[in-house]
Short mmCIF file of C-alpha atoms and ligand atoms in Angstrom, two decimals:
data_model
loop_
_atom_site.label_atom_id
_atom_site.label_comp_id
_atom_site.label_asym_id
_atom_site.label_seq_id
_atom_site.Cartn_x
_atom_site.Cartn_y
_atom_site.Cartn_z
CA UNK A 1 -68.88 -210.67 60.08
CA UNK A 2 -69.10 -213.77 62.28
CA UNK A 3 -68.62 -217.23 60.78
CA UNK A 4 -69.35 -220.72 62.05
CA UNK A 5 -67.43 -223.64 60.54
CA UNK A 6 -69.09 -227.01 61.16
CA UNK A 7 -66.70 -229.94 61.46
CA UNK A 8 -63.75 -231.34 63.36
CA UNK A 9 -61.06 -232.16 60.84
CA UNK A 10 -58.04 -230.68 59.14
CA UNK A 11 -60.32 -229.32 56.44
CA UNK A 12 -62.25 -227.29 59.00
CA UNK A 13 -59.08 -226.07 60.69
CA UNK A 14 -57.76 -224.86 57.33
CA UNK A 15 -61.07 -223.16 56.46
CA UNK A 16 -61.18 -221.46 59.87
CA UNK A 17 -57.55 -220.37 59.48
CA UNK A 18 -58.37 -218.85 56.11
CA UNK A 19 -61.49 -217.08 57.42
CA UNK A 20 -59.35 -215.45 60.12
CA UNK A 21 -57.37 -213.71 57.37
CA UNK A 22 -60.43 -211.88 56.07
CA UNK A 23 -60.63 -208.19 56.95
CA UNK A 24 -64.42 -208.61 57.10
CA UNK A 25 -64.37 -211.39 59.69
CA UNK A 26 -64.41 -210.51 63.38
CA UNK A 27 -65.12 -213.94 64.92
CA UNK A 28 -64.70 -217.54 63.80
CA UNK A 29 -66.50 -220.34 65.65
CA UNK A 30 -65.80 -224.02 64.95
CA UNK A 31 -68.09 -226.81 66.14
CA UNK A 32 -66.97 -229.22 67.41
CA UNK A 33 -63.43 -228.42 66.24
CA UNK A 34 -60.41 -230.24 67.63
CA UNK A 35 -57.44 -229.72 69.95
CA UNK A 36 -55.60 -227.39 67.58
CA UNK A 37 -58.67 -225.20 67.22
CA UNK A 38 -59.22 -225.17 71.00
CA UNK A 39 -55.58 -224.17 71.52
CA UNK A 40 -55.82 -221.23 69.10
CA UNK A 41 -57.01 -218.16 71.04
CA UNK A 42 -58.22 -216.51 67.81
CA UNK A 43 -60.75 -219.31 67.22
CA UNK A 44 -63.82 -220.20 69.30
CA UNK A 45 -64.12 -223.95 69.68
CA UNK A 46 -67.65 -225.02 70.65
CA UNK A 47 -68.57 -228.54 71.71
CA UNK A 48 -71.53 -229.26 69.47
CA UNK A 49 -71.82 -232.37 67.34
CA UNK A 50 -72.04 -231.80 63.57
CA UNK A 51 -75.39 -233.66 63.47
CA UNK A 52 -77.01 -231.64 66.28
CA UNK A 53 -78.72 -229.11 63.99
CA UNK A 54 -80.86 -227.64 66.78
CA UNK A 55 -77.85 -226.82 68.94
CA UNK A 56 -75.88 -225.49 65.96
CA UNK A 57 -78.66 -223.17 64.79
CA UNK A 58 -79.24 -222.03 68.39
CA UNK A 59 -75.54 -221.13 68.62
CA UNK A 60 -75.88 -219.10 65.42
CA UNK A 61 -78.88 -217.24 66.85
CA UNK A 62 -77.28 -216.67 70.27
CA UNK A 63 -74.01 -215.39 68.82
CA UNK A 64 -75.54 -213.50 65.88
CA UNK A 65 -73.39 -215.48 63.46
CA UNK A 66 -73.77 -214.24 59.88
CA UNK A 67 -72.72 -217.30 57.92
CA UNK A 68 -72.34 -221.03 58.56
CA UNK A 69 -70.01 -223.09 56.37
CA UNK A 70 -70.32 -226.87 56.59
CA UNK A 71 -67.26 -229.12 56.19
CA UNK A 72 -68.22 -232.81 56.28
CA UNK A 73 -70.74 -234.75 54.20
CA UNK A 74 -72.73 -236.25 57.11
CA UNK A 75 -74.73 -233.13 58.03
CA UNK A 76 -75.08 -232.16 54.36
CA UNK A 77 -76.62 -235.48 53.35
CA UNK A 78 -78.83 -235.31 56.49
CA UNK A 79 -80.26 -231.92 55.48
CA UNK A 80 -78.52 -229.22 57.52
CA UNK A 81 -79.21 -226.74 54.73
CA UNK A 82 -83.01 -227.07 55.03
CA UNK A 83 -82.81 -226.83 58.83
CA UNK A 84 -80.90 -223.53 58.68
CA UNK A 85 -82.91 -222.10 55.84
CA UNK A 86 -86.21 -222.80 57.68
CA UNK A 87 -84.86 -220.52 60.42
CA UNK A 88 -83.75 -217.88 57.94
CA UNK A 89 -80.06 -218.52 58.65
CA UNK A 90 -77.38 -218.24 55.97
CA UNK A 91 -75.69 -221.59 55.50
CA UNK A 92 -73.28 -222.40 52.68
CA UNK A 93 -74.31 -225.99 52.00
CA UNK A 94 -76.00 -227.99 49.27
CA UNK A 95 -79.46 -229.30 50.12
CA UNK A 96 -79.88 -232.96 51.08
CA UNK A 97 -81.19 -233.59 47.59
CA UNK A 98 -78.12 -232.02 46.00
CA UNK A 99 -75.84 -233.82 48.45
CA UNK A 100 -77.02 -237.14 47.03
CA UNK A 101 -74.26 -236.55 44.49
CA UNK A 102 -72.03 -237.81 47.29
CA UNK A 103 -74.53 -239.69 49.44
CA UNK A 104 -75.67 -242.17 46.81
CA UNK A 105 -73.33 -243.57 44.19
CA UNK A 106 -76.20 -245.12 42.23
CA UNK A 107 -78.07 -241.76 42.14
CA UNK A 108 -74.90 -240.08 40.88
CA UNK A 109 -74.07 -242.69 38.26
CA UNK A 110 -77.62 -242.59 36.91
CA UNK A 111 -77.57 -238.78 36.96
CA UNK A 112 -74.32 -238.74 34.97
CA UNK A 113 -75.74 -241.20 32.47
CA UNK A 114 -78.86 -239.04 32.00
CA UNK A 115 -76.77 -235.93 31.39
CA UNK A 116 -73.97 -237.57 29.36
CA UNK A 117 -71.27 -236.69 31.86
CA UNK A 118 -68.20 -238.88 31.26
CA UNK A 119 -67.84 -241.67 33.84
CA UNK A 120 -67.07 -245.40 33.94
CA UNK A 121 -69.69 -247.92 32.70
CA UNK A 122 -71.61 -249.28 35.69
CA UNK A 123 -74.67 -251.01 37.11
CA UNK A 124 -76.17 -251.05 40.62
CA UNK A 125 -77.19 -254.31 42.31
CA UNK A 126 -78.82 -255.70 45.41
CA UNK A 127 -78.49 -259.35 44.25
CA UNK A 128 -75.13 -261.09 44.60
CA UNK A 129 -75.45 -263.33 41.53
CA UNK A 130 -76.34 -260.47 39.23
CA UNK A 131 -73.50 -258.31 40.54
CA UNK A 132 -71.00 -261.16 40.06
CA UNK A 133 -72.19 -261.81 36.51
CA UNK A 134 -71.87 -258.13 35.58
CA UNK A 135 -68.40 -257.93 37.14
CA UNK A 136 -67.35 -260.87 34.91
CA UNK A 137 -68.74 -259.15 31.83
CA UNK A 138 -66.65 -256.00 32.49
CA UNK A 139 -63.30 -257.84 32.69
CA UNK A 140 -60.42 -257.03 35.04
CA UNK A 141 -59.59 -254.98 36.96
CA UNK A 142 -63.13 -254.20 38.06
CA UNK A 143 -64.34 -251.77 40.72
CA UNK A 144 -66.85 -252.67 43.46
CA UNK A 145 -68.36 -249.88 45.57
CA UNK A 146 -70.74 -249.76 48.53
CA UNK A 147 -73.59 -247.47 47.49
CA UNK A 148 -73.81 -245.19 50.54
CA UNK A 149 -71.35 -243.18 52.59
CA UNK A 150 -68.38 -245.23 53.81
CA UNK A 151 -65.82 -242.51 54.62
CA UNK A 152 -63.92 -243.11 51.37
CA UNK A 153 -63.30 -246.72 52.30
CA UNK A 154 -66.16 -248.61 50.63
CA UNK A 155 -64.36 -249.13 47.32
CA UNK A 156 -62.46 -252.22 46.15
CA UNK A 157 -60.45 -252.21 42.93
CA UNK A 158 -60.44 -255.98 42.29
CA UNK A 159 -57.57 -257.42 40.26
CA UNK A 160 -59.04 -260.95 40.21
CA UNK A 161 -62.53 -262.40 39.93
CA UNK A 162 -62.09 -263.95 43.39
CA UNK A 163 -61.41 -260.50 44.87
CA UNK A 164 -64.43 -259.06 43.06
CA UNK A 165 -66.70 -261.86 44.31
CA UNK A 166 -65.39 -261.46 47.85
CA UNK A 167 -66.02 -257.70 47.81
CA UNK A 168 -69.55 -258.16 46.48
CA UNK A 169 -70.28 -260.78 49.12
CA UNK A 170 -68.76 -258.70 51.93
CA UNK A 171 -70.92 -255.72 51.00
CA UNK A 172 -74.22 -257.41 50.14
CA UNK A 173 -74.21 -260.42 52.47
CA UNK A 174 -71.48 -259.71 55.03
CA UNK A 175 -72.86 -256.29 55.93
CA UNK A 176 -69.28 -254.99 56.19
CA UNK A 177 -70.41 -251.41 55.47
CA UNK A 178 -73.82 -251.70 57.16
CA UNK A 179 -76.64 -249.83 55.44
CA UNK A 180 -74.16 -248.17 53.02
CA UNK A 181 -73.45 -251.63 51.54
CA UNK A 182 -77.03 -252.83 51.05
CA UNK A 183 -76.61 -251.92 47.40
CA UNK A 184 -73.40 -252.16 45.37
CA UNK A 185 -72.23 -250.38 42.26
CA UNK A 186 -70.06 -252.47 39.94
CA UNK A 187 -68.10 -250.38 37.48
CA UNK A 188 -65.44 -250.54 34.79
CA UNK A 189 -61.88 -249.64 35.77
CA UNK A 190 -60.72 -246.29 34.38
CA UNK A 191 -57.00 -246.08 33.56
CA UNK A 192 -55.21 -242.77 34.07
CA UNK A 193 -54.16 -240.34 36.77
CA UNK A 194 -56.50 -238.92 39.41
CA UNK A 195 -57.01 -235.28 40.34
CA UNK A 196 -59.38 -233.34 42.55
CA UNK A 197 -61.32 -230.50 40.93
CA UNK A 198 -63.29 -228.34 43.35
CA UNK A 199 -65.67 -225.51 42.56
CA UNK A 200 -67.89 -223.20 44.58
CA UNK A 201 -71.35 -223.09 42.99
CA UNK A 202 -74.42 -220.95 43.54
CA UNK A 203 -76.81 -222.81 41.27
CA UNK A 204 -75.81 -221.82 37.75
CA UNK A 205 -72.57 -219.91 38.40
CA UNK A 206 -69.35 -221.23 39.83
CA UNK A 207 -65.77 -220.38 40.73
CA UNK A 208 -62.94 -222.86 40.19
CA UNK A 209 -60.49 -223.53 43.01
CA UNK A 210 -56.86 -224.46 42.37
CA UNK A 211 -56.50 -228.11 41.36
CA UNK A 212 -55.03 -230.71 43.67
CA UNK A 213 -54.16 -234.34 43.98
CA UNK A 214 -54.46 -236.49 47.06
CA UNK A 215 -52.96 -239.82 48.09
CA UNK A 216 -55.73 -242.08 49.33
CA UNK A 217 -53.78 -245.27 50.03
CA UNK A 218 -52.19 -245.81 53.44
CA UNK A 219 -48.74 -246.97 52.27
CA UNK A 220 -45.99 -245.46 50.12
CA UNK A 221 -46.33 -246.04 46.40
CA UNK A 222 -50.12 -245.73 46.78
CA UNK A 223 -50.32 -249.26 48.15
CA UNK A 224 -52.64 -250.79 50.73
CA UNK A 225 -56.16 -249.94 51.82
CA UNK A 226 -57.77 -246.61 51.08
CA UNK A 227 -58.01 -243.93 53.77
CA UNK A 228 -59.67 -240.52 53.88
CA UNK A 229 -56.41 -239.18 52.38
CA UNK A 230 -52.79 -239.30 53.57
CA UNK A 231 -51.53 -236.17 51.87
CA UNK A 232 -52.25 -233.78 49.04
CA UNK A 233 -50.68 -231.08 46.97
CA UNK A 234 -51.77 -228.24 44.76
CA UNK A 235 -51.66 -227.61 41.84
CA UNK A 236 -52.05 -231.01 40.14
CA UNK A 237 -49.74 -230.82 37.10
CA UNK A 238 -51.91 -233.35 35.20
CA UNK A 239 -54.67 -230.73 35.05
CA UNK A 240 -53.26 -228.42 32.41
CA UNK A 241 -55.20 -225.35 31.28
CA UNK A 242 -56.66 -227.40 28.42
CA UNK A 243 -57.73 -230.23 30.73
CA UNK A 244 -59.22 -227.72 33.16
CA UNK A 245 -61.31 -226.21 30.35
CA UNK A 246 -62.53 -229.68 29.38
CA UNK A 247 -63.50 -230.40 33.00
CA UNK A 248 -65.57 -227.20 33.10
CA UNK A 249 -67.20 -227.83 29.70
CA UNK A 250 -67.74 -231.57 29.94
CA UNK A 251 -68.33 -232.08 33.67
CA UNK A 252 -68.98 -229.04 35.87
CA UNK A 253 -71.37 -227.15 33.59
CA UNK A 254 -73.41 -230.18 32.47
CA UNK A 255 -73.65 -231.21 36.14
CA UNK A 256 -74.98 -227.85 37.35
CA UNK A 257 -77.30 -227.59 34.33
CA UNK A 258 -78.48 -231.16 34.78
CA UNK A 259 -79.22 -230.50 38.45
CA UNK A 260 -81.17 -227.34 37.62
CA UNK A 261 -83.11 -229.25 34.95
CA UNK A 262 -84.09 -231.64 37.73
CA UNK A 263 -85.05 -228.71 39.99
CA UNK A 264 -81.99 -229.13 42.19
CA UNK A 265 -80.23 -225.88 42.98
CA UNK A 266 -76.66 -226.70 44.00
CA UNK A 267 -75.13 -224.13 46.37
CA UNK A 268 -71.85 -224.92 48.02
CA UNK A 269 -68.58 -226.66 47.31
CA UNK A 270 -68.69 -229.36 44.66
CA UNK A 271 -65.74 -231.70 44.40
CA UNK A 272 -65.23 -233.79 41.29
CA UNK A 273 -62.82 -236.68 41.78
CA UNK A 274 -61.45 -237.14 38.27
CA UNK A 275 -59.54 -239.72 36.27
CA UNK A 276 -57.58 -238.10 33.44
CA UNK A 277 -56.53 -240.49 30.67
CA UNK A 278 -53.49 -240.34 28.37
CA UNK A 279 -55.33 -238.09 25.94
CA UNK A 280 -56.26 -235.59 28.64
CA UNK A 281 -59.91 -236.68 28.67
CA UNK A 282 -61.46 -236.36 32.15
CA UNK A 283 -64.02 -238.80 33.64
CA UNK A 284 -65.78 -238.56 36.98
CA UNK A 285 -64.74 -241.17 39.54
CA UNK A 286 -66.87 -239.60 42.26
CA UNK A 287 -68.53 -236.40 43.34
CA UNK A 288 -68.30 -235.02 46.85
CA UNK A 289 -70.67 -232.34 48.07
CA UNK A 290 -67.97 -230.62 50.15
CA UNK A 291 -64.36 -229.56 50.13
CA UNK A 292 -61.74 -232.33 50.14
CA UNK A 293 -59.75 -233.36 53.17
CA UNK A 294 -56.72 -233.08 52.97
CA UNK A 295 -57.03 -231.13 49.67
CA UNK A 296 -58.42 -228.10 51.53
CA UNK A 297 -55.19 -227.70 53.47
CA UNK A 298 -52.82 -227.00 50.51
CA UNK A 299 -55.52 -225.16 48.53
CA UNK A 300 -56.22 -222.72 51.39
CA UNK A 301 -52.49 -222.10 51.75
CA UNK A 302 -52.44 -220.93 48.11
CA UNK A 303 -55.70 -218.97 48.15
CA UNK A 304 -55.13 -215.22 48.12
CA UNK A 305 -58.75 -214.11 47.77
CA UNK A 306 -61.06 -213.44 50.70
CA UNK A 307 -62.78 -216.78 51.41
CA UNK A 308 -65.48 -215.18 53.56
CA UNK A 309 -66.41 -212.80 50.77
CA UNK A 310 -66.81 -215.55 48.16
CA UNK A 311 -68.72 -217.85 50.53
CA UNK A 312 -71.16 -215.05 51.35
CA UNK A 313 -71.47 -214.23 47.64
CA UNK A 314 -72.33 -217.88 46.89
CA UNK A 315 -75.12 -217.91 49.49
CA UNK A 316 -76.42 -214.60 48.10
CA UNK A 317 -76.24 -215.86 44.52
CA UNK A 318 -73.80 -213.27 43.24
CA UNK A 319 -70.76 -215.31 42.29
CA UNK A 320 -70.65 -213.55 38.92
CA UNK A 321 -69.05 -210.57 40.70
CA UNK A 322 -66.33 -212.72 42.29
CA UNK A 323 -63.05 -214.34 41.36
CA UNK A 324 -60.50 -216.56 43.04
CA UNK A 325 -56.79 -215.80 42.98
CA UNK A 326 -54.12 -218.33 43.96
CA UNK A 327 -50.43 -217.95 44.63
CA UNK A 328 -48.12 -219.35 41.94
CA UNK A 329 -46.38 -221.42 44.55
CA UNK A 330 -47.04 -225.09 45.14
CA UNK A 331 -48.39 -226.30 48.47
CA UNK A 332 -48.02 -229.77 49.90
CA UNK A 333 -49.66 -231.39 52.92
CA UNK A 334 -48.55 -234.57 54.67
CA UNK A 335 -51.08 -236.17 57.02
CA UNK A 336 -49.75 -237.72 60.22
CA UNK A 337 -51.88 -240.65 61.34
CA UNK A 338 -52.06 -242.87 64.39
CA UNK A 339 -50.61 -246.35 63.81
CA UNK A 340 -53.27 -248.80 62.62
CA UNK A 341 -55.41 -246.26 60.76
CA UNK A 342 -57.55 -246.84 58.62
CA UNK A 343 -58.23 -249.84 60.89
CA UNK A 344 -58.20 -249.67 64.70
CA UNK A 345 -55.72 -247.19 66.11
CA UNK A 346 -54.58 -245.98 69.49
CA UNK A 347 -55.55 -242.62 70.99
CA UNK A 348 -54.28 -240.64 73.98
CA UNK A 349 -50.58 -240.21 73.11
CA UNK A 350 -49.15 -236.77 73.84
CA UNK A 351 -47.97 -234.90 70.74
CA UNK A 352 -44.68 -233.04 71.08
CA UNK A 353 -42.72 -230.66 68.90
CA UNK A 354 -45.63 -228.49 67.80
CA UNK A 355 -44.03 -225.44 69.41
CA UNK A 356 -40.77 -225.90 67.54
CA UNK A 357 -39.94 -223.21 64.99
CA UNK A 358 -41.52 -224.98 62.07
CA UNK A 359 -41.64 -223.68 58.53
CA UNK A 360 -44.89 -225.52 57.87
CA UNK A 361 -48.41 -224.61 58.85
CA UNK A 362 -50.05 -227.16 61.15
CA UNK A 363 -53.69 -228.10 60.70
CA UNK A 364 -55.12 -230.38 63.36
CA UNK A 365 -57.63 -233.18 62.82
CA UNK A 366 -57.82 -236.00 65.40
CA UNK A 367 -56.40 -234.09 68.37
CA UNK A 368 -57.78 -232.94 71.70
CA UNK A 369 -56.53 -230.45 74.23
CA UNK A 370 -56.25 -231.80 77.78
CA UNK A 371 -54.89 -229.33 80.30
CA UNK A 372 -52.02 -227.97 78.22
CA UNK A 373 -51.32 -231.20 76.36
CA UNK A 374 -52.36 -231.92 72.81
CA UNK A 375 -53.26 -235.59 72.55
CA UNK A 376 -54.08 -238.01 69.75
CA UNK A 377 -57.84 -238.34 69.40
CA UNK A 378 -58.40 -239.75 65.90
CA UNK A 379 -56.97 -241.74 63.00
CA UNK A 380 -55.76 -238.81 60.98
CA UNK A 381 -54.13 -236.67 63.65
CA UNK A 382 -52.79 -233.57 61.94
CA UNK A 383 -51.21 -232.33 58.74
CA UNK A 384 -48.17 -230.19 58.06
CA UNK A 385 -48.40 -227.97 55.00
CA UNK A 386 -45.74 -225.88 53.28
CA UNK A 387 -45.70 -223.56 50.28
CA UNK A 388 -42.66 -223.22 48.01
CA UNK A 389 -41.79 -222.45 44.40
CA UNK A 390 -41.79 -226.18 43.57
CA UNK A 391 -43.54 -229.26 44.93
CA UNK A 392 -40.12 -230.76 45.64
CA UNK A 393 -39.18 -227.81 47.86
CA UNK A 394 -42.52 -227.82 49.68
CA UNK A 395 -42.09 -231.56 50.22
CA UNK A 396 -38.59 -231.08 51.63
CA UNK A 397 -39.80 -228.43 54.11
CA UNK A 398 -42.66 -230.58 55.39
CA UNK A 399 -40.56 -233.71 55.82
CA UNK A 400 -37.84 -231.76 57.62
CA UNK A 401 -40.41 -230.29 60.02
CA UNK A 402 -41.93 -233.72 60.57
CA UNK A 403 -38.67 -234.81 62.19
CA UNK A 404 -39.60 -232.53 65.09
CA UNK A 405 -43.28 -233.39 65.52
CA UNK A 406 -43.62 -236.63 67.43
CA UNK A 407 -46.00 -238.92 69.27
CA UNK A 408 -46.13 -242.58 70.11
CA UNK A 409 -47.54 -244.61 67.25
CA UNK A 410 -47.01 -241.83 64.74
CA UNK A 411 -47.27 -242.86 61.08
CA UNK A 412 -47.01 -240.90 57.83
CA UNK A 413 -46.20 -241.61 54.22
CA UNK A 414 -42.74 -240.65 53.05
CA UNK A 415 -43.58 -240.06 49.40
CA UNK A 416 -46.42 -237.53 49.26
CA UNK A 417 -46.20 -235.63 45.96
CA UNK A 418 -43.95 -238.16 44.20
CA UNK A 419 -45.69 -237.87 40.83
CA UNK A 420 -45.42 -234.07 40.75
CA UNK A 421 -41.82 -234.18 41.99
CA UNK A 422 -40.92 -236.66 39.23
CA UNK A 423 -42.49 -234.33 36.64
CA UNK A 424 -40.51 -231.36 37.98
CA UNK A 425 -37.35 -233.40 37.59
CA UNK A 426 -37.88 -233.86 33.85
P1 AMP B 1 -64.33 -243.37 45.25
O1 AMP B 1 -64.71 -243.52 46.70
O2 AMP B 1 -65.45 -243.66 44.31
O3 AMP B 1 -63.65 -242.08 45.00
O4 AMP B 1 -63.19 -244.42 44.98
C1 AMP B 1 -62.02 -244.47 45.76
C2 AMP B 1 -60.82 -244.70 44.88
O5 AMP B 1 -60.96 -245.92 44.14
C3 AMP B 1 -60.64 -243.64 43.82
O6 AMP B 1 -59.97 -242.54 44.33
C4 AMP B 1 -59.83 -244.39 42.79
O7 AMP B 1 -58.48 -244.45 43.16
C5 AMP B 1 -60.39 -245.78 42.86
N1 AMP B 1 -61.45 -245.92 41.85
C6 AMP B 1 -62.76 -245.79 42.05
N2 AMP B 1 -63.46 -245.98 40.91
C7 AMP B 1 -62.55 -246.27 39.96
C8 AMP B 1 -62.64 -246.59 38.56
N3 AMP B 1 -63.80 -246.70 37.93
N4 AMP B 1 -61.50 -246.82 37.90
C9 AMP B 1 -60.30 -246.75 38.53
N5 AMP B 1 -60.15 -246.47 39.84
C10 AMP B 1 -61.26 -246.23 40.55
N1 LIG B 2 -59.44 -236.55 50.02
C1 LIG B 2 -60.61 -237.12 49.50
C2 LIG B 2 -61.85 -236.58 50.01
O1 LIG B 2 -61.91 -235.57 50.69
O2 LIG B 2 -62.89 -237.17 49.73
#
C-alpha cells in the first residue's frame, strides 16, 4: 500500500514515521514535507504545496497511491476531501462542511448549543460596542477569539476590561487577524485543566487515541503569548478512565450524532480541546478537524496498532472491526523553536547534533535540507520525543538529548510536562 501524507510539520513527520512501520505499507510520500523528511531515504519528499489540490491528486494518480492522509487544517477547510473524492481517490479527511468545526468558531459554538454539548457561554459579534457590552456582562477573566483560522493565536484571555476592549478592537477594527477577525466570539472563562482528546471517526463510529496535553504558551510556567504548541505529552493524567467515558458520552458521541442529524458525515481525525473542571466534568474549548501538533508526536510514539490499517478502515467505513492499542509508557515531546517565534524569527541557521547518539526520536517541522546541511526554515523547528515508564523519565531523556542539538537562536521551554511530573511525585 502506498500512502501520501499532506503537510510539512512535525505532525506529518510523525505520521509518516508511523506509516513506515506498517507491514502493509511499501511507500510513504510526504508533500511538501520538510528537511527531516527529505533527509530520510525511506520517505519520498515531494515539493507540492498543501493547497495545490490539482498537483496533489495528479501525484496520487501518477504514483498509484492508495490513500492520502491530510495533516493541516488549511486544505481541509478549503475542501481537499471533495476534490479527491470527485476523482475517486481515497482521502482520509473531513469534508469542508465538517471542517467548519475548526474553521469557524461561531459555527462550532452554535452547533454545540444546538446539540447540548458542554462548552463556555458565548456570543458572536461584528459590532465593537455590542461585543464590549457582552464582555462586561460575563465578568473577568473573559475570552476573546477571532472567528476564523488564526493558527492557534487568535485567542486572548483578558484579565481586565481594558485588555478585553483592546482585543475586541484589534480584531474587529484593527484587522490584526485579517479576514479571520472580521467576527469575534466573546466567551466565558472556563476554570480547570486542559487536555487534548483525539478520535478517528468514520461518520457514526470512532476509535479513541491516547490522551495528551500540550503547552501552548511560549514561556515556562505557561506564560506569554500562545503558539501552535511548545511541547506535549501522553497520556494526560487528568483524563482518568471515568473522565474519558464522560468525554465520549457527553462530547464525542453527541457531536458525531449532531453532525449526522445535520447531514454532515465526519470522516477523519477529530480533536476536542477540553477543559476539565475540579469535578471531572469536561467542556469543549475548541474542536480541530485534524490531529494535534505537537500532540501527534508523543501519541504516535505510543501507538502500537497499524496506523495505515485503521486509516484505511476509516475511509472504508469499517472502524467497528478495528481497535487502537497504546504502550503503557509515557511519551513526551519538546518543541525547539527559532528565537522570536511566535512573532518574527530568524531562518537559515545550520542545525548541529542531530547525528549524535540520541535516545529521543526527532521529528522535524521548520527545517530544510540544503546540500547536506539541515537548516532552520520555520518558527517551530523540530521536536525531540522520548518514551519511558514515567513522564519524569521521558522528560529527563529529552532534555539531556537537547544539550546536543544546537543552532543559533535556538529556544525551547524547560518545563514541558511539569503538571504530570508533579502528579507523579505525589
Ligand atoms: P482555542 O484556540 O480556542 O483553543 O484557545 C486557545 C487557548 O485559550 C486554549 O487552549 C485555552 O488555554 C485558552 N482558552 C480558550 N477559551 C477558553 C475558555 N473559555 N476558558 C479558559 N481558557 C480558554
Ligand atoms: N497543539 C494544538 C493544536 O494542534 O491545535
